[in-house]
XYZ file of C-alpha atoms in Angstrom:
351
model
C 128.805 150.294 78.932
C 125.720 151.769 77.215
C 127.739 154.085 74.949
C 129.927 151.178 73.930
C 126.981 149.047 72.901
C 125.309 151.735 70.741
C 128.365 153.324 69.074
C 130.629 152.322 66.187
C 131.387 148.891 64.786
C 131.565 147.457 68.189
C 127.938 148.423 68.816
C 126.792 146.893 65.503
C 128.657 143.659 66.075
C 127.306 143.475 69.577
C 123.775 144.039 68.290
C 124.225 141.360 65.652
C 125.497 138.958 68.233
C 122.602 139.867 70.455
C 120.110 139.006 67.668
C 121.730 135.678 66.896
C 119.556 132.875 68.363
C 121.050 130.401 70.741
C 121.715 127.161 68.853
C 119.642 124.116 70.006
C 121.490 120.975 70.845
C 120.080 117.478 70.561
C 121.121 116.518 74.054
C 119.818 119.567 75.930
C 116.656 121.605 76.020
C 116.055 125.299 75.793
C 116.650 127.345 78.932
C 113.567 127.651 81.050
C 112.338 131.278 81.197
C 109.097 132.812 82.335
C 108.363 134.289 78.870
C 107.018 132.252 75.956
C 109.465 133.915 73.524
C 113.084 132.774 73.145
C 115.377 135.052 75.066
C 117.992 135.066 72.345
C 115.798 136.609 69.603
C 115.553 140.388 69.875
C 112.824 141.650 67.528
C 112.190 145.326 68.390
C 113.550 148.310 70.243
C 111.781 147.536 73.444
C 113.407 144.136 73.540
C 116.701 145.754 72.631
C 116.581 147.895 75.721
C 115.483 144.884 77.762
C 118.257 142.794 76.291
C 120.784 145.585 76.689
C 120.034 145.822 80.356
C 120.561 142.062 80.731
C 123.555 141.727 78.403
C 125.887 140.388 81.138
C 123.356 137.621 81.870
C 123.096 136.794 78.158
C 126.842 136.425 77.909
C 126.775 134.163 80.904
C 123.950 132.189 79.290
C 126.032 131.408 76.212
C 129.081 130.303 78.143
C 127.831 128.624 81.313
C 126.238 125.143 80.988
C 124.929 125.243 84.538
C 121.618 126.870 83.575
C 120.900 124.345 80.805
C 118.515 121.494 81.644
C 119.811 118.036 80.807
C 117.770 115.653 78.675
C 116.431 113.775 81.691
C 114.240 116.793 82.497
C 112.457 116.353 79.200
C 111.707 112.758 80.081
C 109.974 113.884 83.288
C 107.602 116.064 81.284
C 106.828 113.414 78.688
C 104.029 111.567 80.556
C 101.753 114.611 80.300
C 101.988 114.461 76.509
C 101.823 110.655 76.357
C 98.669 110.562 78.451
C 96.948 112.862 75.971
C 97.817 110.667 73.018
C 95.283 108.314 71.493
C 95.266 104.678 72.637
C 95.468 103.670 68.989
C 99.045 104.935 68.832
C 100.138 101.972 70.960
C 101.944 104.096 73.515
C 103.145 102.131 76.526
C 104.531 105.017 78.563
C 104.313 104.980 82.320
C 101.727 107.773 82.346
C 99.153 105.941 80.233
C 96.323 104.423 82.279
C 95.397 100.816 81.513
C 91.702 99.880 81.902
C 90.908 96.256 82.679
C 88.369 94.637 80.323
C 84.825 94.229 81.666
C 83.488 90.679 81.667
C 80.083 89.633 80.357
C 78.701 88.997 83.862
C 79.651 92.510 85.021
C 78.463 94.169 81.811
C 75.007 92.546 81.633
C 74.011 91.528 85.192
C 70.272 91.834 84.521
C 70.522 89.555 81.480
C 72.411 86.900 83.442
C 69.920 87.046 86.314
C 67.024 86.740 83.895
C 68.645 83.720 82.260
C 68.982 81.881 85.562
C 65.352 82.627 86.496
C 64.238 81.328 83.107
C 66.254 78.141 83.584
C 64.815 77.742 87.074
C 61.209 77.782 85.801
C 61.979 75.788 82.654
C 63.636 72.939 84.568
C 60.831 73.016 87.135
C 58.185 72.635 84.430
C 59.985 69.666 82.860
C 60.354 68.069 86.284
C 56.659 68.415 87.096
C 55.581 66.920 83.777
C 57.851 63.879 84.117
C 56.987 63.475 87.778
C 53.250 63.359 87.132
C 53.714 60.887 84.258
C 55.531 58.525 86.633
C 52.755 58.763 89.243
C 50.197 57.730 86.628
C 51.704 54.214 86.520
C 53.856 54.151 89.697
C 52.021 55.845 92.620
C 54.717 55.584 95.267
C 55.740 59.133 96.266
C 58.057 58.146 99.121
C 60.172 55.925 96.898
C 60.147 58.477 94.052
C 61.329 61.155 96.495
C 64.266 58.935 97.430
C 65.090 58.467 93.747
C 65.061 62.249 93.193
C 67.633 62.797 95.916
C 69.656 59.697 95.042
C 70.221 60.814 91.443
C 71.268 64.261 92.691
C 73.703 62.785 95.218
C 75.289 60.553 92.551
C 75.616 63.616 90.318
C 77.358 65.541 93.122
C 79.740 62.673 93.903
C 80.785 62.429 90.258
C 81.268 66.198 90.105
C 83.464 66.115 93.205
C 85.516 63.231 91.803
C 86.481 65.272 88.728
C 86.960 68.502 90.704
C 83.963 70.409 89.284
C 83.560 71.865 91.812
C 86.205 71.063 94.373
C 84.621 69.532 97.455
C 84.403 71.885 100.419
C 85.507 70.420 103.779
C 82.857 69.352 106.276
C 83.208 69.408 110.073
C 80.932 68.693 113.017
C 79.989 72.355 113.508
C 78.884 72.749 109.907
C 77.043 69.441 110.058
C 75.014 70.657 113.049
C 74.088 73.823 111.156
C 73.037 72.047 107.966
C 71.106 69.160 109.532
C 67.947 71.203 110.396
C 67.994 72.696 106.891
C 68.260 69.233 105.316
C 65.519 67.765 107.522
C 63.094 70.526 106.536
C 64.133 70.083 102.905
C 63.424 66.332 103.087
C 60.032 66.813 104.771
C 58.957 69.474 102.299
C 60.111 67.390 99.357
C 58.289 64.220 100.429
C 55.071 66.070 101.283
C 55.150 67.830 97.901
C 55.418 64.482 96.119
C 52.578 63.042 98.170
C 50.448 65.974 97.057
C 51.544 65.582 93.426
C 50.488 61.934 93.443
C 47.120 62.655 95.067
C 45.845 65.668 93.106
C 46.539 67.560 89.902
C 49.926 69.243 89.615
C 48.248 72.589 89.012
C 46.325 72.314 92.277
C 49.465 71.454 94.250
C 51.272 74.475 92.829
C 48.240 76.612 93.573
C 48.485 75.643 97.226
C 52.249 76.111 97.178
C 51.693 79.682 95.972
C 50.959 80.421 99.630
C 54.622 79.870 100.503
C 55.450 83.645 100.406
C 52.623 84.185 102.911
C 54.086 81.550 105.252
C 57.545 83.067 104.834
C 56.263 86.503 105.806
C 54.418 85.076 108.806
C 57.470 83.159 110.006
C 59.700 86.192 109.525
C 57.505 88.328 111.770
C 56.315 85.844 114.388
C 59.329 83.507 114.587
C 62.306 85.697 113.720
C 60.749 88.828 115.226
C 61.334 91.016 112.163
C 58.540 93.495 111.493
C 56.805 93.066 108.118
C 55.312 96.289 106.648
C 51.574 96.457 106.176
C 52.022 97.025 102.438
C 53.559 93.562 102.093
C 50.655 91.952 103.912
C 48.211 93.773 101.639
C 50.100 92.565 98.549
C 49.797 88.947 99.778
C 46.053 89.217 100.401
C 45.052 88.631 96.727
C 47.275 85.504 96.696
C 45.498 84.038 99.717
C 42.094 84.892 98.256
C 42.965 83.365 94.886
C 44.237 80.133 96.433
C 41.071 79.819 98.508
C 38.825 80.261 95.463
C 40.910 77.779 93.410
C 40.715 75.187 96.190
C 36.915 75.448 96.428
C 36.462 74.954 92.685
C 39.146 72.271 92.134
C 37.658 69.072 90.715
C 40.535 66.881 91.917
C 40.429 68.250 95.449
C 41.103 65.836 98.292
C 42.335 66.393 101.804
C 45.507 64.328 101.358
C 46.748 66.509 98.539
C 45.706 69.741 100.281
C 47.238 68.916 103.673
C 50.428 67.587 102.115
C 50.862 70.801 100.095
C 50.345 72.882 103.247
C 52.932 70.785 105.132
C 55.310 71.403 102.242
C 54.792 75.157 102.571
C 55.510 75.103 106.293
C 58.563 72.860 105.848
C 60.124 75.042 103.169
C 59.413 78.111 105.281
C 61.393 76.667 108.174
C 64.070 75.614 105.720
C 64.465 79.276 104.811
C 64.667 80.255 108.488
C 67.331 77.676 109.288
C 69.217 78.586 106.104
C 69.543 82.160 107.344
C 70.934 80.899 110.640
C 73.357 78.550 108.861
C 74.918 81.085 106.494
C 78.473 79.979 105.731
C 81.224 80.847 103.268
C 80.534 77.633 101.302
C 79.418 78.066 97.705
C 75.862 77.141 96.684
C 76.896 73.998 94.755
C 78.680 72.385 97.694
C 76.002 73.553 100.117
C 73.162 71.935 98.186
C 75.225 68.770 97.718
C 75.599 68.323 101.488
C 71.920 69.151 102.037
C 70.942 66.513 99.467
C 73.094 63.859 101.150
C 71.607 64.511 104.593
C 68.062 64.701 103.174
C 68.548 61.368 101.382
C 69.514 59.701 104.646
C 66.366 61.168 106.249
C 64.049 59.978 103.433
C 65.150 56.339 103.192
C 63.617 55.031 106.476
C 60.078 56.437 105.868
C 60.106 55.048 102.319
C 61.024 51.569 103.546
C 58.428 51.652 106.320
C 55.550 53.170 104.319
C 56.027 51.587 100.890
C 58.646 48.857 101.200
C 56.314 45.820 101.405
C 54.058 47.034 98.586
C 57.022 47.800 96.325
C 58.500 44.357 96.765
C 55.136 42.620 96.330
C 53.703 44.260 93.211
C 54.926 47.889 92.856
C 57.954 47.316 90.615
C 56.372 44.463 88.681
C 53.260 46.481 87.826
C 55.297 49.449 86.612
C 57.563 47.288 84.446
C 54.545 45.501 82.999
C 52.945 48.816 81.998
C 55.897 50.707 80.447
C 58.808 48.267 80.353
C 62.060 48.139 82.292
C 63.965 50.573 80.065
C 61.371 53.374 80.166
C 60.769 52.879 83.870
C 64.446 53.289 84.752
C 64.881 56.098 82.216
C 61.946 58.066 83.640
C 63.272 57.698 87.181
C 66.722 58.862 86.155
C 65.625 61.918 84.195
C 63.066 63.074 86.756
C 65.785 62.894 89.413
C 68.242 64.793 87.196
C 65.781 67.609 86.436
C 64.848 67.811 90.118
C 68.473 68.256 91.117
C 69.238 70.775 88.370
C 66.266 73.012 89.069
C 67.014 73.023 92.800
C 70.683 73.718 92.103
C 69.741 76.746 89.978
C 67.284 77.795 92.696
C 70.050 77.639 95.300
C 72.381 79.633 93.038
C 69.790 82.381 92.546
C 69.112 82.529 96.279
C 72.786 82.962 97.148
C 73.560 85.420 94.329
């Protein structure tokens, strides 16, 4: 066989045929071989000897279609090239990964949290200013507390009626869990308003700055959770500052001071009961139900403590000083700002 390949015309024609590359077809791919060079192109003597030794296989390669890969094999390899392509090419191959867009809340969580804290304090400031203005010509904190909650409840009922948000179902078990929270909320709210009407707003908030201290004390001595000494040391300057501010306050009186302290204790127990009444309900629905229960709790004390005075000369004196329109407008807006700032507060606490 070797002498026939290298001798005469037959050898030359065989060599020429050996050098002729295998034609590529559009429907098939090149034969898969371990070498990176095409097996049909013989470029030097070494390859000639290598090709001469494998001549029977080369002849079989040209005639037999069994060793050719069909076009579907190329499609299997395509995802590796498509995945490396730029997204700007608009490729929609199966191998290209699709990344879901990131929303604003997920992209800037610190900015969103800061916005809600700003709104919390801003609404609280507006509420305190309007509230104190009302007490200057209408000193009835029990009735004003009822108005605060009543406006919020009306707001929640309207929101439920239009489906923003959808009302969460209420059952007896959930009612038992939320009732202690609402009672503490009502007591803290009324006592805060009594303090606001008796002393300066700044003094009431100075006393209410002790609320973190009461929360820490209740957490350790009521819930049994150990508070680190570093936290107690960080609260010491707050207690000292409140004591010094109380001694030098010009508008100090015991009614305002005691009422502010009762408010601190009430809101502390509200936090304790809130932890025990954790549910899957969203913060909007949760505060709506708390407001409804608290309103029911606040109506009887207001009627007993201030009802006769209101009917005798309370309303008439207020209308004579500022007029009916401003009186009703002030009550509405102070109730709206109270509800909004507490709603934002509840949202921040749950998120």
